[in-house]
mmCIF file of C-alpha atoms in Angstrom:
data_model
loop_
_atom_site.group_PDB
_atom_site.id
_atom_site.type_symbol
_atom_site.label_atom_id
_atom_site.label_comp_id
_atom_site.label_asym_id
_atom_site.label_seq_id
_atom_site.Cartn_x
_atom_site.Cartn_y
_atom_site.Cartn_z
ATOM 1 C CA UNK A 1 -19.081 -42.392 -60.834
ATOM 2 C CA UNK A 2 -16.580 -42.456 -58.015
ATOM 3 C CA UNK A 3 -18.136 -40.620 -55.072
ATOM 4 C CA UNK A 4 -15.204 -41.244 -52.629
ATOM 5 C CA UNK A 5 -13.236 -38.111 -53.547
ATOM 6 C CA UNK A 6 -16.298 -35.939 -53.155
ATOM 7 C CA UNK A 7 -17.165 -37.579 -49.869
ATOM 8 C CA UNK A 8 -13.585 -37.143 -48.655
ATOM 9 C CA UNK A 9 -13.586 -33.461 -49.726
ATOM 10 C CA UNK A 10 -16.810 -32.906 -47.903
ATOM 11 C CA UNK A 11 -15.596 -34.589 -44.725
ATOM 12 C CA UNK A 12 -12.410 -32.447 -44.853
ATOM 13 C CA UNK A 13 -14.338 -29.240 -45.340
ATOM 14 C CA UNK A 14 -16.691 -30.214 -42.453
ATOM 15 C CA UNK A 15 -13.688 -31.017 -40.251
ATOM 16 C CA UNK A 16 -12.147 -27.592 -41.006
ATOM 17 C CA UNK A 17 -15.389 -25.840 -40.145
ATOM 18 C CA UNK A 18 -15.688 -27.698 -36.951
ATOM 19 C CA UNK A 19 -12.123 -26.890 -35.944
ATOM 20 C CA UNK A 20 -12.784 -23.253 -36.693
ATOM 21 C CA UNK A 21 -15.969 -23.305 -34.666
ATOM 22 C CA UNK A 22 -14.027 -24.678 -31.764
ATOM 23 C CA UNK A 23 -11.674 -21.680 -31.608
ATOM 24 C CA UNK A 24 -12.537 -18.260 -30.295
ATOM 25 C CA UNK A 25 -10.058 -15.358 -30.636
ATOM 26 C CA UNK A 26 -10.206 -13.092 -27.558
ATOM 27 C CA UNK A 27 -8.857 -9.573 -27.546
ATOM 28 C CA UNK A 28 -7.071 -8.614 -24.280
ATOM 29 C CA UNK A 29 -4.667 -5.861 -23.250
ATOM 30 C CA UNK A 30 -1.264 -5.899 -21.591
ATOM 31 C CA UNK A 31 -1.888 -2.858 -19.336
ATOM 32 C CA UNK A 32 -5.066 -3.816 -17.506
ATOM 33 C CA UNK A 33 -3.709 -5.473 -14.264
ATOM 34 C CA UNK A 34 -5.369 -7.274 -12.627
ATOM 35 C CA UNK A 35 -8.067 -7.698 -15.427
ATOM 36 C CA UNK A 36 -5.659 -8.499 -18.225
ATOM 37 C CA UNK A 37 -1.831 -8.480 -18.388
ATOM 38 C CA UNK A 38 1.175 -10.526 -19.399
ATOM 39 C CA UNK A 39 2.735 -12.828 -16.751
ATOM 40 C CA UNK A 40 6.456 -12.007 -16.573
ATOM 41 C CA UNK A 41 7.474 -15.555 -15.872
ATOM 42 C CA UNK A 42 5.474 -17.368 -18.530
ATOM 43 C CA UNK A 43 5.011 -14.395 -21.002
ATOM 44 C CA UNK A 44 1.387 -15.494 -21.350
ATOM 45 C CA UNK A 45 -1.721 -13.378 -20.996
ATOM 46 C CA UNK A 46 -3.266 -13.683 -17.535
ATOM 47 C CA UNK A 47 -5.676 -11.855 -15.226
ATOM 48 C CA UNK A 48 -9.317 -12.058 -14.128
ATOM 49 C CA UNK A 49 -10.808 -11.380 -17.549
ATOM 50 C CA UNK A 50 -8.335 -13.816 -19.187
ATOM 51 C CA UNK A 51 -9.349 -16.567 -16.753
ATOM 52 C CA UNK A 52 -13.003 -15.653 -17.290
ATOM 53 C CA UNK A 53 -12.720 -15.855 -21.105
ATOM 54 C CA UNK A 54 -10.918 -19.238 -20.816
ATOM 55 C CA UNK A 55 -13.672 -20.591 -18.552
ATOM 56 C CA UNK A 56 -16.398 -19.324 -20.877
ATOM 57 C CA UNK A 57 -14.666 -20.890 -23.887
ATOM 58 C CA UNK A 58 -14.358 -24.228 -22.012
ATOM 59 C CA UNK A 59 -18.142 -24.069 -21.295
ATOM 60 C CA UNK A 60 -18.744 -23.497 -24.950
ATOM 61 C CA UNK A 61 -16.524 -26.419 -25.848
ATOM 62 C CA UNK A 62 -14.088 -23.970 -27.621
ATOM 63 C CA UNK A 63 -10.409 -23.256 -27.347
ATOM 64 C CA UNK A 64 -9.540 -19.515 -26.625
ATOM 65 C CA UNK A 65 -6.768 -17.865 -28.642
ATOM 66 C CA UNK A 66 -5.660 -14.676 -26.960
ATOM 67 C CA UNK A 67 -4.698 -11.652 -29.065
ATOM 68 C CA UNK A 68 -2.738 -8.904 -27.248
ATOM 69 C CA UNK A 69 -4.279 -5.570 -28.418
ATOM 70 C CA UNK A 70 -4.059 -1.916 -27.340
ATOM 71 C CA UNK A 71 -7.241 -0.961 -25.442
ATOM 72 C CA UNK A 72 -8.158 1.704 -28.043
ATOM 73 C CA UNK A 73 -7.849 -0.890 -30.745
ATOM 74 C CA UNK A 74 -10.017 -3.537 -29.197
ATOM 75 C CA UNK A 75 -13.380 -2.481 -30.715
ATOM 76 C CA UNK A 76 -11.918 -1.800 -34.208
ATOM 77 C CA UNK A 77 -10.396 -5.348 -34.076
ATOM 78 C CA UNK A 78 -13.726 -6.783 -33.195
ATOM 79 C CA UNK A 79 -15.543 -4.842 -35.971
ATOM 80 C CA UNK A 80 -13.014 -6.035 -38.597
ATOM 81 C CA UNK A 81 -13.170 -9.656 -37.528
ATOM 82 C CA UNK A 82 -9.629 -9.863 -36.233
ATOM 83 C CA UNK A 83 -11.031 -11.069 -32.901
ATOM 84 C CA UNK A 84 -14.287 -12.738 -31.882
ATOM 85 C CA UNK A 85 -14.617 -11.437 -28.319
ATOM 86 C CA UNK A 86 -13.299 -8.673 -26.087
ATOM 87 C CA UNK A 87 -12.544 -9.713 -22.505
ATOM 88 C CA UNK A 88 -10.882 -6.719 -20.766
ATOM 89 C CA UNK A 89 -11.763 -4.100 -18.080
ATOM 90 C CA UNK A 90 -14.129 -2.474 -20.534
ATOM 91 C CA UNK A 91 -17.385 -0.734 -19.461
ATOM 92 C CA UNK A 92 -20.610 -1.476 -21.297
ATOM 93 C CA UNK A 93 -21.584 2.098 -22.257
ATOM 94 C CA UNK A 94 -24.408 3.388 -24.495
ATOM 95 C CA UNK A 95 -21.913 4.796 -26.957
ATOM 96 C CA UNK A 96 -20.062 1.442 -27.278
ATOM 97 C CA UNK A 97 -23.426 -0.375 -27.559
ATOM 98 C CA UNK A 98 -23.992 1.515 -30.806
ATOM 99 C CA UNK A 99 -21.148 -0.499 -32.474
ATOM 100 C CA UNK A 100 -20.827 -3.739 -30.404
ATOM 101 C CA UNK A 101 -23.052 -6.000 -28.252
ATOM 102 C CA UNK A 102 -22.249 -6.588 -24.604
ATOM 103 C CA UNK A 103 -22.741 -9.586 -22.418
ATOM 104 C CA UNK A 104 -24.430 -9.543 -19.055
ATOM 105 C CA UNK A 105 -22.319 -7.576 -16.545
ATOM 106 C CA UNK A 106 -19.509 -9.483 -14.715
ATOM 107 C CA UNK A 107 -18.021 -6.784 -12.496
ATOM 108 C CA UNK A 108 -18.736 -3.140 -11.463
ATOM 109 C CA UNK A 109 -16.398 -0.305 -10.386
ATOM 110 C CA UNK A 110 -15.692 3.424 -10.774
ATOM 111 C CA UNK A 111 -12.829 5.693 -11.681
ATOM 112 C CA UNK A 112 -9.967 6.606 -9.405
ATOM 113 C CA UNK A 113 -7.791 9.745 -9.086
ATOM 114 C CA UNK A 114 -4.062 9.491 -8.407
ATOM 115 C CA UNK A 115 -1.413 12.044 -7.746
ATOM 116 C CA UNK A 116 2.353 12.118 -6.981
ATOM 117 C CA UNK A 117 3.251 10.296 -3.710
ATOM 118 C CA UNK A 118 4.538 13.501 -2.100
ATOM 119 C CA UNK A 119 1.331 15.353 -2.942
ATOM 120 C CA UNK A 120 -0.777 15.235 0.262
ATOM 121 C CA UNK A 121 -3.859 16.858 -1.246
ATOM 122 C CA UNK A 122 -7.280 15.205 -0.891
ATOM 123 C CA UNK A 123 -8.776 16.371 -4.181
ATOM 124 C CA UNK A 124 -12.173 16.149 -5.885
ATOM 125 C CA UNK A 125 -12.791 16.944 -9.546
ATOM 126 C CA UNK A 126 -13.451 20.658 -9.064
ATOM 127 C CA UNK A 127 -10.251 21.126 -7.031
ATOM 128 C CA UNK A 128 -8.286 20.360 -10.258
ATOM 129 C CA UNK A 129 -9.860 23.114 -12.297
ATOM 130 C CA UNK A 130 -7.245 24.723 -14.512
ATOM 131 C CA UNK A 131 -4.740 21.846 -14.149
ATOM 132 C CA UNK A 132 -3.397 19.393 -16.705
ATOM 133 C CA UNK A 133 -4.646 15.848 -16.018
ATOM 134 C CA UNK A 134 -4.227 12.543 -17.820
ATOM 135 C CA UNK A 135 -6.445 9.714 -18.884
ATOM 136 C CA UNK A 136 -6.126 6.624 -21.170
ATOM 137 C CA UNK A 137 -7.285 7.116 -24.737
ATOM 138 C CA UNK A 138 -10.465 5.301 -25.601
ATOM 139 C CA UNK A 139 -11.785 5.163 -22.013
ATOM 140 C CA UNK A 140 -15.040 6.538 -20.696
ATOM 141 C CA UNK A 141 -13.035 8.480 -18.139
ATOM 142 C CA UNK A 142 -11.255 10.493 -20.867
ATOM 143 C CA UNK A 143 -14.586 11.397 -22.386
ATOM 144 C CA UNK A 144 -16.085 12.411 -19.070
ATOM 145 C CA UNK A 145 -13.071 14.615 -18.191
ATOM 146 C CA UNK A 146 -13.078 16.400 -21.570
ATOM 147 C CA UNK A 147 -16.814 16.977 -21.291
ATOM 148 C CA UNK A 148 -16.373 18.808 -17.949
ATOM 149 C CA UNK A 149 -14.336 21.581 -19.730
ATOM 150 C CA UNK A 150 -12.712 22.764 -16.478
ATOM 151 C CA UNK A 151 -9.065 21.621 -17.089
ATOM 152 C CA UNK A 152 -6.361 23.438 -19.003
ATOM 153 C CA UNK A 153 -5.762 20.195 -20.772
ATOM 154 C CA UNK A 154 -6.802 16.495 -20.657
ATOM 155 C CA UNK A 155 -3.807 14.670 -21.997
ATOM 156 C CA UNK A 156 -4.532 11.267 -23.563
ATOM 157 C CA UNK A 157 -2.157 8.341 -23.157
ATOM 158 C CA UNK A 158 -1.873 4.790 -24.541
ATOM 159 C CA UNK A 159 -1.242 3.223 -21.046
ATOM 160 C CA UNK A 160 -1.744 3.846 -17.398
ATOM 161 C CA UNK A 161 2.020 3.402 -16.837
ATOM 162 C CA UNK A 162 2.674 6.400 -19.074
ATOM 163 C CA UNK A 163 0.256 8.529 -17.028
ATOM 164 C CA UNK A 164 1.786 7.408 -13.788
ATOM 165 C CA UNK A 165 5.252 8.322 -15.059
ATOM 166 C CA UNK A 166 4.180 11.897 -15.974
ATOM 167 C CA UNK A 167 2.298 12.333 -12.646
ATOM 168 C CA UNK A 168 5.408 11.239 -10.745
ATOM 169 C CA UNK A 169 7.643 13.580 -12.758
ATOM 170 C CA UNK A 170 5.276 16.550 -12.279
ATOM 171 C CA UNK A 171 4.456 16.868 -15.934
ATOM 172 C CA UNK A 172 0.722 16.619 -15.137
ATOM 173 C CA UNK A 173 -1.134 17.302 -11.876
ATOM 174 C CA UNK A 174 -3.100 14.095 -11.679
ATOM 175 C CA UNK A 175 -4.233 10.992 -13.563
ATOM 176 C CA UNK A 176 -7.535 9.118 -13.788
ATOM 177 C CA UNK A 177 -8.218 5.477 -14.457
ATOM 178 C CA UNK A 178 -9.845 2.239 -13.470
ATOM 179 C CA UNK A 179 -9.798 2.024 -9.662
ATOM 180 C CA UNK A 180 -9.036 -1.731 -9.271
ATOM 181 C CA UNK A 181 -6.278 -1.492 -11.862
ATOM 182 C CA UNK A 182 -4.565 1.475 -10.290
ATOM 183 C CA UNK A 183 -5.032 0.145 -6.715
ATOM 184 C CA UNK A 184 -3.416 -3.200 -7.710
ATOM 185 C CA UNK A 185 -0.476 -1.605 -9.469
ATOM 186 C CA UNK A 186 0.225 0.898 -6.676
ATOM 187 C CA UNK A 187 0.026 -1.809 -4.022
ATOM 188 C CA UNK A 188 2.391 -4.100 -6.031
ATOM 189 C CA UNK A 189 4.895 -1.418 -6.923
ATOM 190 C CA UNK A 190 5.348 1.535 -4.619
ATOM 191 C CA UNK A 191 8.202 2.704 -6.815
ATOM 192 C CA UNK A 192 5.687 3.993 -9.307
ATOM 193 C CA UNK A 193 5.703 7.189 -7.210
ATOM 194 C CA UNK A 194 1.936 7.803 -7.137
ATOM 195 C CA UNK A 195 -0.834 7.285 -4.680
ATOM 196 C CA UNK A 196 -4.595 6.970 -4.825
ATOM 197 C CA UNK A 197 -6.615 9.849 -3.449
ATOM 198 C CA UNK A 198 -8.718 7.803 -0.979
ATOM 199 C CA UNK A 199 -11.654 10.115 -0.466
ATOM 200 C CA UNK A 200 -12.138 10.875 -4.136
ATOM 201 C CA UNK A 201 -15.718 10.433 -5.361
ATOM 202 C CA UNK A 202 -15.774 8.699 -8.741
ATOM 203 C CA UNK A 203 -17.462 10.423 -11.698
ATOM 204 C CA UNK A 204 -19.475 7.261 -12.323
ATOM 205 C CA UNK A 205 -19.683 3.545 -11.646
ATOM 206 C CA UNK A 206 -19.822 1.296 -14.648
ATOM 207 C CA UNK A 207 -20.439 -2.374 -15.465
ATOM 208 C CA UNK A 208 -17.661 -4.477 -17.010
ATOM 209 C CA UNK A 209 -18.819 -6.875 -19.659
ATOM 210 C CA UNK A 210 -17.478 -8.920 -22.597
ATOM 211 C CA UNK A 211 -18.046 -7.549 -26.077
ATOM 212 C CA UNK A 212 -19.164 -9.416 -29.196
ATOM 213 C CA UNK A 213 -19.658 -8.277 -32.819
ATOM 214 C CA UNK A 214 -23.213 -7.341 -33.573
ATOM 215 C CA UNK A 215 -23.276 -9.954 -36.376
ATOM 216 C CA UNK A 216 -22.677 -12.818 -33.903
ATOM 217 C CA UNK A 217 -25.847 -13.050 -31.831
ATOM 218 C CA UNK A 218 -25.358 -16.758 -31.340
ATOM 219 C CA UNK A 219 -21.954 -16.227 -29.760
ATOM 220 C CA UNK A 220 -23.458 -13.617 -27.424
ATOM 221 C CA UNK A 221 -26.111 -16.096 -26.316
ATOM 222 C CA UNK A 222 -23.476 -18.785 -25.537
ATOM 223 C CA UNK A 223 -21.346 -16.269 -23.613
ATOM 224 C CA UNK A 224 -24.361 -15.116 -21.476
ATOM 225 C CA UNK A 225 -25.375 -18.667 -20.844
ATOM 226 C CA UNK A 226 -21.888 -19.497 -19.585
ATOM 227 C CA UNK A 227 -21.782 -16.340 -17.395
ATOM 228 C CA UNK A 228 -25.217 -17.224 -15.874
ATOM 229 C CA UNK A 229 -23.913 -20.722 -14.972
ATOM 230 C CA UNK A 230 -20.749 -19.327 -13.479
ATOM 231 C CA UNK A 231 -22.667 -16.851 -11.352
ATOM 232 C CA UNK A 232 -24.883 -19.654 -10.016
ATOM 233 C CA UNK A 233 -21.999 -21.950 -9.232
ATOM 234 C CA UNK A 234 -19.856 -19.231 -7.610
ATOM 235 C CA UNK A 235 -17.069 -19.714 -10.182
ATOM 236 C CA UNK A 236 -17.342 -16.097 -11.302
ATOM 237 C CA UNK A 237 -16.826 -14.673 -7.862
ATOM 238 C CA UNK A 238 -13.839 -17.103 -7.326
ATOM 239 C CA UNK A 239 -12.188 -15.825 -10.469
ATOM 240 C CA UNK A 240 -12.323 -12.197 -9.458
ATOM 241 C CA UNK A 241 -11.353 -12.968 -5.892
ATOM 242 C CA UNK A 242 -8.235 -14.691 -7.068
ATOM 243 C CA UNK A 243 -6.990 -11.289 -8.254
ATOM 244 C CA UNK A 244 -8.156 -9.273 -5.235
ATOM 245 C CA UNK A 245 -11.256 -7.954 -6.949
#
């Protein structure tokens, strides 16, 4: 009996499995500057969470493949196996923990309130009672605003850029979103026509973490081991500092 074809087939199958094991598909968004966005020059995904995922993959001996995904579609993509990992400005909340597993925290921040540039008001949440406000669909901020029940409407948007446009045009009174993302965008592009309300007290402060499917505990362990090593070496802080975080 000639065993060579069987041996060859087995080797090829093992090689394919090894190649697959060395790739990790990472879900990122295009609207999460400076966490995740597309560089206009290279047209490649970039940002703090992109650099972090690349560094984690390198530590694991894997190659990252970045998949541009709407924020609201990140968890469904993870659940259906389209991606292996979420690396974005996503809070590790109890609600999300019911369907995905989160890594150890890598960054913490709260929500921000922004209004039109010509609006000089220094608002807190209760000052906006009865107004129309906006938030990004799928975010914890949207859920928190709706739960308060004090607004005439909480409009939900696919992106922060769309919220900023409607705030600038006076279609809604104010917008809410991730403070570091909004601060970065406003600083980089004053033409957006919005400003941060500096004295606003955030509704909450959350921990950003990477998300993994619940059926991949080994991947979660590898991710956490890489994060721990990067915290010890200072590499984690360097990655976020590179983007002003």
